Amino acid sequence: MTRLTMNQLRAQIVEMLEEPVTIGEDDNLIDVGLDSMRAMNLAMRWEEAGVPLDFTDLAEAPTLRELWTMLDARQP
């Protein structure tokens, strides 16, 4: 797996939302439309790519910056 960048992470989240939105690093992902089902799908995608991240982790990292920090630290 190629290491994911913050911009790729942002693009994956926007793609999951299925509507064009701009996500700032400190925006709450729930506020921009990332509901629990979409968050679980993203967590499964990252888990399959070798990044141990689950739904609980997403709940603990509600902003793009917090999620990126967590995800980046866990990438192989």
Protein backbone atom coordinates (compact mmCIF):
# COMPACT_ATOMS: atom_id res chain seq x y z
CA MET A 1 0.00 0.00 0.00
CA THR A 2 1.14 3.50 -0.83
CA ARG A 3 1.01 5.87 2.12
CA LEU A 4 -2.13 7.95 2.14
CA THR A 5 -1.75 11.73 2.17
CA MET A 6 -4.04 14.21 3.90
CA ASN A 7 -5.31 15.40 0.51
CA GLN A 8 -6.15 11.81 -0.48
CA LEU A 9 -7.91 11.32 2.85
CA ARG A 10 -9.94 14.48 2.25
CA ALA A 11 -10.80 13.31 -1.29
CA GLN A 12 -11.96 9.90 -0.02
CA ILE A 13 -14.23 11.53 2.53
CA VAL A 14 -15.68 13.94 -0.05
CA GLU A 15 -16.21 11.01 -2.45
CA MET A 16 -18.07 9.12 0.28
CA LEU A 17 -20.34 12.14 0.86
CA GLU A 18 -21.41 12.01 -2.81
CA GLU A 19 -21.74 15.77 -3.00
CA PRO A 20 -19.19 18.50 -3.54
CA VAL A 21 -18.11 19.98 -0.23
CA THR A 22 -15.00 21.73 0.96
CA ILE A 23 -13.55 20.24 4.12
CA GLY A 24 -11.18 22.33 6.18
CA GLU A 25 -8.67 20.67 8.47
CA ASP A 26 -10.59 21.69 11.58
CA ASP A 27 -14.12 21.09 10.27
CA ASN A 28 -16.15 18.55 12.17
CA LEU A 29 -16.72 15.69 9.73
CA ILE A 30 -20.18 14.98 11.09
CA ASP A 31 -21.15 18.60 10.43
CA VAL A 32 -20.14 18.27 6.76
CA GLY A 33 -22.26 15.13 6.34
CA LEU A 34 -20.15 12.12 7.35
CA ASP A 35 -22.77 9.96 9.03
CA SER A 36 -22.07 6.74 10.91
CA MET A 37 -22.68 4.44 7.93
CA ARG A 38 -20.29 6.33 5.68
CA ALA A 39 -17.71 6.50 8.49
CA MET A 40 -17.92 2.73 8.95
CA ASN A 41 -17.44 2.21 5.21
CA LEU A 42 -14.35 4.41 5.25
CA ALA A 43 -12.96 2.60 8.29
CA MET A 44 -13.44 -0.74 6.50
CA ARG A 45 -11.69 0.62 3.39
CA TRP A 46 -8.69 1.74 5.43
CA GLU A 47 -8.62 -1.50 7.43
CA GLU A 48 -8.54 -3.49 4.17
CA ALA A 49 -5.65 -1.29 3.01
CA GLY A 50 -3.68 -2.23 6.13
CA VAL A 51 -4.40 0.78 8.35
CA PRO A 52 -5.87 -0.39 11.66
CA LEU A 53 -8.67 2.10 12.20
CA ASP A 54 -12.20 1.39 13.32
CA PHE A 55 -15.43 3.29 13.83
CA THR A 56 -14.61 4.08 17.45
CA ASP A 57 -11.38 5.75 16.32
CA LEU A 58 -13.37 7.91 13.92
CA ALA A 59 -15.67 9.00 16.72
CA GLU A 60 -12.63 10.04 18.76
CA ALA A 61 -11.19 12.06 15.86
CA PRO A 62 -14.06 14.24 14.62
CA THR A 63 -12.00 16.66 12.49
CA LEU A 64 -9.95 16.02 9.37
CA ARG A 65 -6.77 17.07 11.20
CA GLU A 66 -7.41 14.70 14.12
CA LEU A 67 -8.33 11.84 11.83
CA TRP A 68 -5.26 12.44 9.67
CA THR A 69 -2.97 12.48 12.71
CA MET A 70 -4.38 9.15 13.87
CA LEU A 71 -4.37 7.57 10.42
CA ASP A 72 -0.88 8.75 9.54
CA ALA A 73 0.56 7.32 12.76
CA ARG A 74 -0.94 3.92 11.98
CA GLN A 75 0.06 3.62 8.33
CA PRO A 76 2.58 0.88 7.57
